[in-house]
Each structure stands twice: as structure tokens, then as C-alpha cells.
Coordinates of C-alpha atoms and ligand atoms in Angstrom, one line a residue:
M255 CA 0.0 0.0 0.1
P256 CA 1.2 3.6 -0.5
D257 CA 2.9 5.3 2.4
G258 CA 0.4 7.9 3.3
R259 CA 1.7 11.0 1.4
D260 CA -0.9 13.1 -0.4
L261 CA -3.6 10.6 0.3
D262 CA -6.5 12.8 1.1
R263 CA -8.3 12.0 -2.1
E264 CA -11.5 11.1 -0.4
G265 CA -11.8 14.8 0.7
V266 CA -11.2 15.9 -2.9
T267 CA -13.2 13.3 -4.9
G268 CA -15.1 11.2 -2.3
L269 CA -13.5 8.1 -3.7
R270 CA -13.2 5.1 -1.4
H271 CA -13.5 2.2 -3.9
V272 CA -12.5 2.1 -7.6
A273 CA -13.3 -1.0 -9.8
V274 CA -11.4 -1.6 -12.8
V275 CA -13.1 -4.1 -15.2
G276 CA -10.7 -5.7 -17.8
A277 CA -7.4 -7.1 -16.3
S278 CA -5.1 -6.6 -19.3
L279 CA -2.8 -3.8 -20.4
A280 CA -5.2 -0.8 -19.9
G281 CA -6.7 -2.2 -16.6
T282 CA -3.3 -3.0 -15.1
R283 CA -2.0 0.4 -16.0
A284 CA -5.1 2.0 -14.5
V285 CA -4.6 0.3 -11.1
D286 CA -0.9 1.3 -11.2
A287 CA -1.9 4.9 -12.0
L288 CA -4.5 4.9 -9.1
R289 CA -1.7 4.1 -6.6
A290 CA 0.9 6.3 -8.2
G291 CA -1.7 9.2 -8.0
G292 CA -1.9 8.7 -4.3
F293 CA -5.3 6.9 -4.1
D294 CA -5.2 4.8 -1.0
G295 CA -8.7 3.4 -1.0
R296 CA -10.0 0.0 -2.2
I297 CA -9.2 -1.1 -5.7
T298 CA -10.7 -4.1 -7.3
L299 CA -9.5 -5.4 -10.6
V300 CA -11.9 -7.8 -12.4
G301 CA -10.7 -9.9 -15.4
A302 CA -12.6 -12.5 -17.4
E303 CA -9.4 -14.4 -18.2
T304 CA -7.9 -16.9 -15.7
H305 CA -4.3 -15.8 -16.4
L306 CA -2.5 -13.0 -14.7
P307 CA -2.5 -9.9 -16.9
Y308 CA -0.1 -10.4 -19.9
D309 CA 1.0 -8.4 -22.8
R310 CA -0.5 -9.1 -26.3
P311 CA 2.2 -7.9 -28.7
P312 CA 4.4 -11.1 -28.1
L313 CA 1.5 -13.3 -28.8
S314 CA 1.9 -13.0 -32.6
K315 CA 5.7 -12.5 -32.4
Q316 CA 8.0 -14.0 -29.8
L317 CA 5.6 -16.5 -28.3
L318 CA 4.6 -17.9 -31.8
T319 CA 8.2 -18.3 -32.8
G320 CA 9.1 -19.8 -29.4
T321 CA 11.8 -17.2 -28.7
W322 CA 10.2 -16.1 -25.4
P323 CA 8.9 -18.3 -22.7
V324 CA 5.2 -17.5 -21.8
E325 CA 6.2 -16.0 -18.4
R326 CA 8.1 -13.2 -20.2
A327 CA 4.8 -11.8 -21.6
Q328 CA 3.4 -11.3 -18.2
L329 CA 2.6 -7.7 -17.3
A330 CA 2.6 -8.1 -13.6
D331 CA 2.8 -10.9 -11.0
A332 CA 0.6 -11.6 -8.1
H333 CA 3.1 -9.9 -5.7
H334 CA 2.7 -6.7 -7.7
F335 CA -1.0 -6.6 -7.0
A336 CA -0.6 -7.7 -3.5
D337 CA 2.0 -4.9 -2.9
L338 CA -0.4 -2.4 -4.3
G339 CA -3.3 -3.7 -2.2
V340 CA -5.4 -4.5 -5.2
E341 CA -8.1 -7.2 -5.0
L342 CA -7.7 -9.3 -8.0
H343 CA -10.7 -11.2 -9.4
L344 CA -9.5 -13.4 -12.3
G345 CA -11.6 -15.7 -14.3
V346 CA -14.7 -13.6 -13.4
A347 CA -16.5 -11.7 -16.1
A348 CA -18.5 -8.7 -15.2
T349 CA -22.0 -9.1 -16.6
H350 CA -23.9 -5.9 -16.0
L351 CA -23.3 -2.3 -14.9
D352 CA -26.0 0.0 -13.4
P353 CA -24.7 3.5 -14.1
A354 CA -27.0 5.0 -11.5
T355 CA -25.7 2.9 -8.6
L356 CA -22.4 1.9 -10.1
Q357 CA -23.2 -1.7 -9.1
V358 CA -21.3 -4.2 -11.2
D359 CA -22.7 -7.6 -11.4
L360 CA -20.1 -10.4 -11.8
A361 CA -20.7 -13.9 -13.3
G362 CA -21.4 -16.2 -10.3
G363 CA -23.7 -13.9 -8.7
A364 CA -21.5 -11.5 -6.7
S365 CA -21.6 -7.8 -7.2
L366 CA -19.5 -4.6 -6.5
R367 CA -20.6 -1.1 -5.5
P368 CA -17.6 1.0 -6.2
D369 CA -17.6 4.9 -6.3
A370 CA -15.9 4.9 -9.8
I371 CA -15.4 2.3 -12.4
V372 CA -12.9 2.1 -15.2
L373 CA -14.0 0.2 -18.2
A374 CA -11.0 -1.6 -19.8
T375 CA -12.6 -4.6 -21.5
G376 CA -10.7 -4.2 -24.8
G377 CA -12.0 -6.5 -27.5
S378 CA -12.2 -9.9 -28.8
A379 CA -11.2 -11.3 -32.2
R380 CA -13.7 -11.2 -35.0
M381 CA -14.3 -14.6 -36.5
L382 CA -15.6 -15.8 -39.8
G383 CA -18.1 -18.6 -40.3
T384 CA -16.1 -21.7 -39.9
G385 CA -18.9 -24.2 -40.6
G386 CA -17.9 -26.0 -37.4
L387 CA -14.5 -27.0 -38.9
A388 CA -11.5 -27.5 -36.6
G389 CA -8.2 -25.9 -37.4
I390 CA -9.4 -22.3 -37.9
H391 CA -8.1 -20.0 -35.2
T392 CA -8.1 -16.3 -34.2
L393 CA -5.3 -14.7 -32.3
R394 CA -6.2 -12.4 -29.5
T395 CA -5.5 -14.2 -26.2
L396 CA -2.7 -16.1 -24.7
D397 CA -4.7 -19.3 -25.1
D398 CA -5.1 -18.5 -28.8
S399 CA -1.4 -18.0 -29.2
L400 CA -0.5 -21.2 -27.5
A401 CA -3.1 -23.2 -29.6
V402 CA -1.6 -21.7 -32.8
K403 CA 1.9 -22.4 -31.6
E404 CA 1.0 -25.9 -30.9
A405 CA -0.6 -26.3 -34.3
F406 CA 2.6 -24.9 -36.0
D407 CA 4.5 -27.9 -34.4
A408 CA 2.6 -30.3 -36.9
R409 CA 4.3 -28.3 -39.8
P410 CA 0.9 -27.3 -41.4
R411 CA 0.3 -25.5 -44.5
V412 CA -0.8 -22.2 -43.0
V413 CA -3.3 -19.8 -44.6
V414 CA -3.6 -16.4 -42.9
V415 CA -6.9 -14.6 -43.6
G416 CA -6.5 -10.8 -43.3
A417 CA -3.3 -9.0 -44.0
G418 CA -3.6 -6.4 -41.2
F419 CA -0.9 -6.2 -38.6
I420 CA -1.9 -9.5 -36.7
G421 CA -2.3 -11.5 -39.9
A422 CA 1.1 -10.1 -41.3
E423 CA 2.8 -10.9 -38.0
V424 CA 1.4 -14.3 -37.9
A425 CA 2.6 -14.9 -41.5
S426 CA 6.0 -13.6 -40.6
S427 CA 6.3 -15.9 -37.5
A428 CA 5.2 -18.8 -39.4
R429 CA 7.8 -18.2 -42.1
T430 CA 10.4 -17.7 -39.4
L431 CA 9.6 -21.3 -38.5
G432 CA 10.0 -22.4 -42.1
L433 CA 6.2 -23.1 -42.7
D434 CA 4.5 -22.9 -45.9
V435 CA 2.3 -19.6 -45.5
T436 CA -0.2 -17.9 -47.7
I437 CA -1.7 -14.6 -46.6
L438 CA -5.0 -13.4 -48.0
D439 CA -6.8 -10.1 -48.1
P440 CA -9.5 -8.5 -50.2
A441 CA -7.5 -5.2 -50.4
P442 CA -5.0 -4.8 -53.2
V443 CA -2.0 -4.9 -50.9
P444 CA -1.3 -5.8 -47.2
L445 CA -1.9 -3.2 -44.5
E446 CA -3.3 -0.8 -47.1
R447 CA -6.0 0.5 -44.7
V448 CA -3.4 1.8 -42.3
L449 CA -0.3 2.4 -44.3
G450 CA -1.6 3.3 -47.8
S451 CA -0.9 1.6 -51.0
R452 CA 2.7 2.5 -51.6
L453 CA 3.9 1.2 -48.2
G454 CA 1.5 -1.7 -48.5
T455 CA 3.2 -2.6 -51.8
I456 CA 6.6 -2.4 -49.8
C457 CA 5.1 -4.8 -47.2
A458 CA 3.9 -7.2 -49.8
E459 CA 7.4 -7.3 -51.3
L460 CA 8.8 -7.8 -47.9
H461 CA 6.6 -10.8 -47.3
S462 CA 7.2 -12.3 -50.8
D463 CA 10.9 -11.9 -50.4
H464 CA 10.7 -14.0 -47.3
G465 CA 8.7 -16.7 -48.9
V466 CA 5.1 -15.8 -48.0
H467 CA 2.7 -16.3 -50.8
V468 CA 0.8 -13.1 -50.8
R469 CA -2.6 -13.3 -52.5
C470 CA -4.4 -9.9 -52.3
G471 CA -7.4 -8.4 -54.0
V472 CA -9.6 -11.4 -53.4
P473 CA -12.0 -12.1 -50.5
V474 CA -12.5 -15.5 -48.8
A475 CA -15.7 -17.1 -49.6
G476 CA -15.5 -20.0 -47.1
F477 CA -13.8 -23.1 -45.8
R478 CA -14.1 -26.8 -46.8
G479 CA -13.1 -30.0 -45.1
A480 CA -14.6 -33.0 -43.3
D481 CA -14.2 -32.2 -39.7
R482 CA -10.9 -30.2 -40.1
V483 CA -10.4 -27.4 -42.5
R484 CA -8.7 -28.7 -45.8
E485 CA -9.3 -25.8 -48.2
V486 CA -9.9 -22.2 -48.2
V487 CA -12.4 -21.2 -50.9
L488 CA -11.8 -17.7 -52.4
G489 CA -14.3 -15.3 -53.9
D490 CA -13.1 -16.0 -57.4
G491 CA -14.0 -19.7 -57.1
S492 CA -10.4 -20.9 -56.6
T493 CA -9.3 -22.9 -53.6
L494 CA -6.1 -23.0 -51.5
P495 CA -5.0 -26.1 -49.5
A496 CA -4.8 -25.4 -45.8
D497 CA -4.1 -27.5 -42.6
L498 CA -4.3 -24.4 -40.3
V499 CA -6.1 -21.1 -40.9
V500 CA -5.5 -18.1 -38.8
V501 CA -8.2 -15.4 -39.1
G502 CA -7.0 -11.8 -38.4
V503 CA -9.9 -9.6 -39.5
G504 CA -10.2 -7.3 -36.6
I505 CA -11.9 -7.1 -33.2
V506 CA -15.3 -6.6 -31.6
P507 CA -15.1 -4.2 -28.7
G508 CA -15.8 -5.7 -25.3
T509 CA -19.1 -3.9 -24.8
G510 CA -21.5 -6.9 -24.8
W511 CA -21.8 -6.9 -21.0
L512 CA -22.8 -3.3 -21.1
S513 CA -25.7 -3.7 -23.6
A514 CA -28.4 -3.2 -20.9
S515 CA -26.5 -0.6 -19.1
G516 CA -27.8 2.4 -21.2
L517 CA -24.3 3.7 -21.5
P518 CA -23.5 5.3 -24.9
I519 CA -22.1 2.5 -27.1
D520 CA -21.2 2.8 -30.7
D521 CA -18.4 0.4 -31.8
G522 CA -16.9 1.0 -28.3
V523 CA -17.9 2.9 -25.3
L524 CA -18.2 6.6 -26.0
C525 CA -16.2 8.8 -23.7
D526 CA -15.0 12.4 -23.7
E527 CA -11.5 13.7 -24.0
F528 CA -10.9 13.2 -20.3
G529 CA -11.9 9.4 -20.5
A530 CA -15.3 10.1 -18.8
V531 CA -18.4 8.3 -20.0
D532 CA -20.7 10.0 -17.7
A533 CA -21.1 13.7 -16.6
D534 CA -19.9 13.0 -13.0
R535 CA -16.7 11.4 -14.3
R536 CA -17.3 8.3 -12.2
I537 CA -17.4 5.9 -15.3
L538 CA -14.3 5.9 -17.4
A539 CA -13.4 4.0 -20.6
V540 CA -9.8 3.4 -21.6
G541 CA -7.9 1.3 -24.1
D542 CA -9.2 -0.7 -27.0
V543 CA -12.8 -0.4 -25.8
A544 CA -12.9 3.4 -25.5
R545 CA -14.2 5.5 -28.4
R546 CA -13.2 9.0 -27.6
R547 CA -15.0 12.1 -28.7
D548 CA -12.8 15.0 -30.0
P549 CA -14.8 18.2 -29.5
A550 CA -12.5 20.2 -31.8
T551 CA -13.7 18.2 -34.9
G552 CA -16.8 16.5 -33.7
T553 CA -15.4 13.1 -34.5
T554 CA -14.8 10.1 -32.4
V555 CA -11.7 7.8 -32.4
R556 CA -11.1 4.3 -31.1
A557 CA -7.5 3.1 -31.1
E558 CA -6.4 -0.5 -30.9
H559 CA -2.7 0.0 -30.1
W560 CA -0.6 -0.7 -27.1
T561 CA 0.7 2.9 -26.4
N562 CA -2.8 4.2 -26.5
A563 CA -3.9 1.7 -23.9
V564 CA -1.1 2.8 -21.6
E565 CA -1.4 6.6 -22.1
Q566 CA -5.2 6.7 -22.0
A567 CA -5.5 4.6 -18.8
R568 CA -2.9 6.9 -17.0
N569 CA -4.7 10.1 -18.3
A570 CA -8.2 9.0 -17.5
V571 CA -7.1 7.9 -14.0
G572 CA -5.3 11.2 -13.4
N573 CA -8.5 13.0 -14.4
L574 CA -10.6 10.8 -12.0
L575 CA -8.3 11.7 -9.1
A576 CA -8.3 15.3 -10.1
G577 CA -12.1 15.4 -10.0
P578 CA -14.7 16.9 -12.2
G579 CA -13.7 20.3 -13.7
N580 CA -10.0 19.5 -13.4
G581 CA -7.6 17.3 -15.3
T582 CA -6.0 17.1 -18.7
P583 CA -7.6 16.3 -22.0
Y584 CA -6.1 13.4 -23.9
H585 CA -4.8 14.5 -27.3
P586 CA -2.1 11.9 -28.2
V587 CA 0.0 11.6 -31.2
P588 CA -1.1 8.1 -32.3
Y589 CA 1.6 5.5 -32.3
F590 CA 2.0 1.9 -33.1
W591 CA 4.7 -0.5 -34.1
S592 CA 4.7 -3.9 -35.7
D593 CA 7.6 -6.5 -36.3
Q594 CA 7.6 -8.4 -39.5
H595 CA 10.5 -10.5 -40.9
G596 CA 13.0 -8.7 -38.7
I597 CA 11.8 -5.2 -39.7
K598 CA 10.3 -2.8 -37.2
I599 CA 7.6 -0.8 -38.7
Q600 CA 6.6 2.3 -36.7
M601 CA 4.0 4.9 -37.3
L602 CA 3.4 8.2 -35.6
G603 CA 0.2 10.1 -36.4
R604 CA -2.2 8.7 -38.9
P605 CA -2.3 9.4 -42.6
A606 CA -5.6 9.6 -44.6
P607 CA -6.2 8.3 -48.1
G608 CA -4.8 10.7 -50.5
D609 CA -2.1 12.2 -48.3
D610 CA 1.2 12.7 -50.1
L611 CA 4.1 10.3 -49.0
E612 CA 7.7 11.5 -49.2
I613 CA 10.6 9.3 -48.3
V614 CA 12.7 11.8 -46.3
S615 CA 15.7 9.6 -45.3
G616 CA 17.2 6.1 -45.8
S617 CA 16.4 3.8 -48.7
V618 CA 13.2 1.8 -49.6
A619 CA 15.4 -0.8 -51.3
D620 CA 17.2 -1.4 -48.0
R621 CA 13.9 -1.4 -46.2
R622 CA 15.4 1.2 -43.8
F623 CA 13.7 4.5 -44.3
V624 CA 11.5 7.2 -42.9
G625 CA 8.6 8.5 -44.8
V626 CA 6.4 11.6 -44.1
F627 CA 2.8 11.8 -45.0
S628 CA 1.5 15.3 -45.5
R629 CA -1.6 17.1 -46.7
G630 CA -1.5 20.6 -48.1
G631 CA 2.1 20.8 -46.9
T632 CA 1.1 19.9 -43.2
P633 CA 2.7 16.6 -41.9
T634 CA -0.1 14.1 -40.9
A635 CA 2.1 11.1 -40.1
A636 CA 5.6 9.7 -40.2
V637 CA 6.4 6.1 -40.7
G638 CA 9.8 4.3 -40.1
F639 CA 11.0 1.1 -41.4
D640 CA 13.8 -0.1 -39.1
S641 CA 14.5 3.5 -38.2
P642 CA 13.5 4.1 -34.6
R643 CA 16.0 6.9 -33.8
E644 CA 15.2 8.9 -37.0
L645 CA 11.5 8.5 -36.5
A646 CA 11.6 9.6 -32.8
G647 CA 12.1 13.3 -33.8
Y648 CA 8.8 13.5 -35.5
R649 CA 6.7 13.0 -32.4
R650 CA 7.0 16.6 -31.4
R651 CA 6.6 17.8 -34.9
L652 CA 3.3 15.9 -35.2
A653 CA 1.9 16.9 -31.9
G654 CA -1.1 19.2 -32.7
A655 CA -0.7 18.5 -36.4
T656 CA -2.6 15.2 -36.5
P657 CA -5.8 15.8 -38.5
Q658 CA -8.3 14.3 -36.2
A659 CA -11.0 14.9 -38.7
V660 CA -9.7 12.3 -41.0
I661 CA -9.5 9.5 -38.5
A662 CA -13.1 9.9 -37.5
R663 CA -14.8 6.7 -36.7
T664 CA -11.7 4.8 -37.5
A665 CA -10.7 1.8 -35.4
V666 CA -7.0 1.4 -35.9
Ligands
FAD66 P1 -7.3 -6.1 -24.0 O1 -5.9 -6.3 -24.1 O2 -8.2 -6.5 -25.1 O3 -7.8 -6.5 -22.6 C1 -9.2 -6.5 -22.2 C2 -9.4 -7.5 -21.1 O4 -10.6 -7.3 -20.6 C3 -9.1 -8.9 -21.5 O5 -8.3 -9.6 -20.7 C4 -10.7 -9.4 -21.5 O6 -10.8 -10.9 -21.2 C5 -11.2 -8.6 -20.3 N1 -12.6 -8.5 -20.3 C6 -13.5 -8.4 -21.5 N2 -14.7 -8.4 -21.1 C7 -14.7 -8.5 -19.7 C8 -15.8 -8.5 -18.8 N3 -17.1 -8.4 -19.1 N4 -15.5 -8.7 -17.5 C9 -14.2 -8.8 -17.1 N5 -13.1 -8.8 -18.0 C10 -13.4 -8.6 -19.3 N6 -0.2 -2.9 -30.5 C11 0.9 -2.3 -30.9 O7 1.0 -1.0 -30.8 N7 1.9 -3.0 -31.4 C12 2.0 -4.2 -31.5 O8 2.9 -4.9 -32.0 C13 0.8 -5.0 -31.1 N8 0.8 -6.4 -31.3 C14 -0.4 -7.1 -31.0 C15 -0.3 -8.3 -31.1 C16 -1.6 -9.1 -30.9 C17 -1.6 -10.6 -31.1 C18 -2.7 -8.4 -30.3 C19 -3.9 -9.2 -30.0 C20 -2.7 -7.1 -30.1 C21 -1.4 -6.4 -30.4 N9 -1.4 -5.1 -30.2 C22 -0.3 -4.2 -30.6 C23 -2.6 -4.2 -29.6 C24 -2.4 -4.1 -28.2 O9 -2.0 -5.3 -27.5 C25 -3.8 -3.7 -27.6 O10 -4.0 -2.4 -28.0 C26 -3.9 -3.8 -26.1 O11 -3.8 -5.1 -25.7 C27 -5.2 -3.1 -25.6 O12 -5.3 -3.3 -24.2 P2 -6.6 -3.3 -23.5 O13 -6.4 -3.5 -22.0 O14 -7.5 -2.0 -23.8 O15 -7.6 -4.5 -24.1

């Protein structure tokens, strides 16, 4: 527990008990921020998964290739929560929230009555119709990753459906293990939605050069097999042999348990720029589940990236402790990274379709460069391929320059 400095929070905010629902990255960072901010009341952290909180980026990278043991992906151990005096309820899903009383019902019949609640329920992987066939996986959880890794051990022919970041990373990891891999996407090039067509083409070449069969521009129509998947059927009528399919077609925000709550839900939980869902700032939303209103543009944004989950959780908790009328609005420079075939791809800001792209340093041929997107001469985003140091300088330049209007309603 904290040592008693600056702990008169109850007098400021009336907070005695904060419940955090969702025990992953944003939830863990939220409880850390509560204690770091001097809150010495009761904290309850509720998580549907039975595992201690773990990090998801290694699930498609180091855990799949076997370069990390599972323990290395853990975000915090039981001692950490014990030291913070956090009551941990793992393997228990929240089933309902009453915003009027802040009562949170839990599976199994128990309930909580905190003074404030942090919603950090992230999202779950979207799945396609499998027709009940075995051998078709998604990759969102530790259990998913372990299941795919185990399936890799049988040296299957792998088909990855969806050439977004998760799909591209799974394809890269499978090739690292020497597996036969095909990646499919209805878009003309991988990662087009986030990186645009020029960088998507560079990614397609990166994958092809590492032996991934890249098949873009055609949708998946279905799967065939007896009890296990044997073929992927494409929209043009052709088929691909497959022993293992990994589907990476996005997530569904974790709002199902809130459907009867009356909270504002629209592809995520709507919150303001302070993270508050309600006017009293007693219900907060953070991480992948949060869809933030931007009053400057009238748009909303939901991010699905690690750094956002960390920064938004810290910001919202700081605002909770500051009390209504105080605090700091959250206006981040969006950031994500991805690792594919040994190349670190990083993006600061977010480009819109039609933005100009100029390679400002390095060499595309070497796959080591920085590119800057701009619109009307104003930089909108910077992307680095294996250039972390060069890219870092762009964070400050992009602060305030990110065109929030163009990322309206974009889950990224
Ligand atoms: P989640 O991590 O989704 O956690 C939400 C938690 O809430 C889950 O544990 C869930 O079980 C729990 N929950 C849901 N409903 C309930 C309920 N009703 N009651 C109780 N608990 C509930 N980002 C990057 O920037 N770079 C990367 O390289 C990168 N790689 C990734 C690789 C993979 C395989 C995945 C899946 C994601 C990756 N990300 C990456 C994204 C990043 O991991 C996420 O943005 C981050 O995990 C979001 O954290 P979160 O806590 O908001 O949500």
C-alpha cells in the first residue's frame, strides 16, 4: 500500500473504492496509476481471463516463434497486485453495470458497488463462419497464441486470412519457423488501410521476399473440409489447400456486457477527451474499448494500439483523481509498431487516403527509411522502417498537427 503521502483523495473526490473491469494492459496500467496518483482506497481489478495480466504484442511474435517463454509476456505478477493492495478477481466476467448506482454484477452472482469504475474490457477477435471445422483460429488471447503455436508444431500449410498487422505478424512468425504460408486479403496490398498503397506494396514485397505467398485483391468465400479445414475457398472460385487457418480480421469491442446499461455505445464505449463516460466522471473508458469524442472536430476515435492503452489509462485515472472540472484532456500523437520479418515498422500520427508520402531519409530498397505523410504541406504522419531513432524526432513535430477529422470513426 502507499505510504500515506498526499492521500487525502477522499476529501477531494469522495472516492473510497474504484473498480477496474478488464485485467489486461489498460486495466493494469489503470490500477498502477491509481496508486501512483496517491489513491489509498479500495481497488478491485476484475478480469474474465484466468491468467494473470499479460502483454499481447508477443502473442503474434516471440511466443509464436518460441523465442520467449510464456512468463516473459506477463505484465505483472501476483506480488505486484498484493503490494499495491489490489483485490484481483480473475476468471470472473462482469455481466452488468448499473450506471445510476455503479453496481457491477459479476458472473457467479457476486456484485461490487464502487464509487468509480474504469471500463478496460478491450475487444475480442472477430471470427468468420467456420462451418464448425476444426483448425481455424483467431489470435487475441494467450490461449489463442498457445493453440496456434502448438498447431505450428505439426508443420501445417498455413493460410492467414486478413493482411492487417496481426495477420502479417502471424505470417512472418510462421515463415520464421519455415512453414508454408499464404496470406489473403480483399484489399490490393497488405496493410493498405493503415499504411496506404505505396507502403502496402513495400510490405507485400517484404513478405514475398521471405517466402510468404501473398494473395491480395480477393475475398475469402468459405472453408471446406470433413471435420478439419482442408481448403480455403476464395471469392473467385479458386481454392487453397490449408491445414491451419489463422483469421485476423479485426476485433469486436468488449461492450456486450454493457448492452443493458444504457451507456453510450457505438463500436466501443463513447467517452469524452478526459476518458469520462458520464457527466460526473465516475465511469471511465480506456484502451481498445474506448471511443473518444474529439470536441475540436466533432469526430470520435477508437485506437487498438498498445501505447494508446497505456497513455489513455494513465490520463483517465489522473482525471478521475483530479475530480470533475479538473484534469487534462487526452490528445495523443497516435503511435504503433509492428515487427515483420525482422523489420520494425513504426507509425506516428495517422495518414488519410490521398495524403502525400515522401521518403525523407534512408532507402526503400534497403527497407530502412523514414517517410512523411502530408496534406496541403502539413505533416499528418511519419512512418519508419527499421529507423526508430530517425522517427523519434517526428513525435513533437506531429503533436497538434494530426488531423483528427480524417480519423473519424476509425478503429485502428
Ligand atoms: P485487451 O488487451 O483486449 O484486454 C481487455 C481485457 O478485458 C481482456 O483480458 C478481457 O478478457 C477482459 N474482459 C473483457 N470483457 C470483460 C468482462 N465483461 N469482465 C471482465 N473482464 C473482461 N499494439 C501495438 O501497438 N503494437 C503491436 O505490435 C501490437 N501487437 C499485438 C499483437 C496481438 C496478437 C494483439 C492481439 C494485439 C497487439 N497490439 C499491438 C494491440 C495491443 O495489444 C492492444 O491495443 C492492447 O492489448 C489493448 O489493451 P486493453 O487492455 O485495452 O484491451
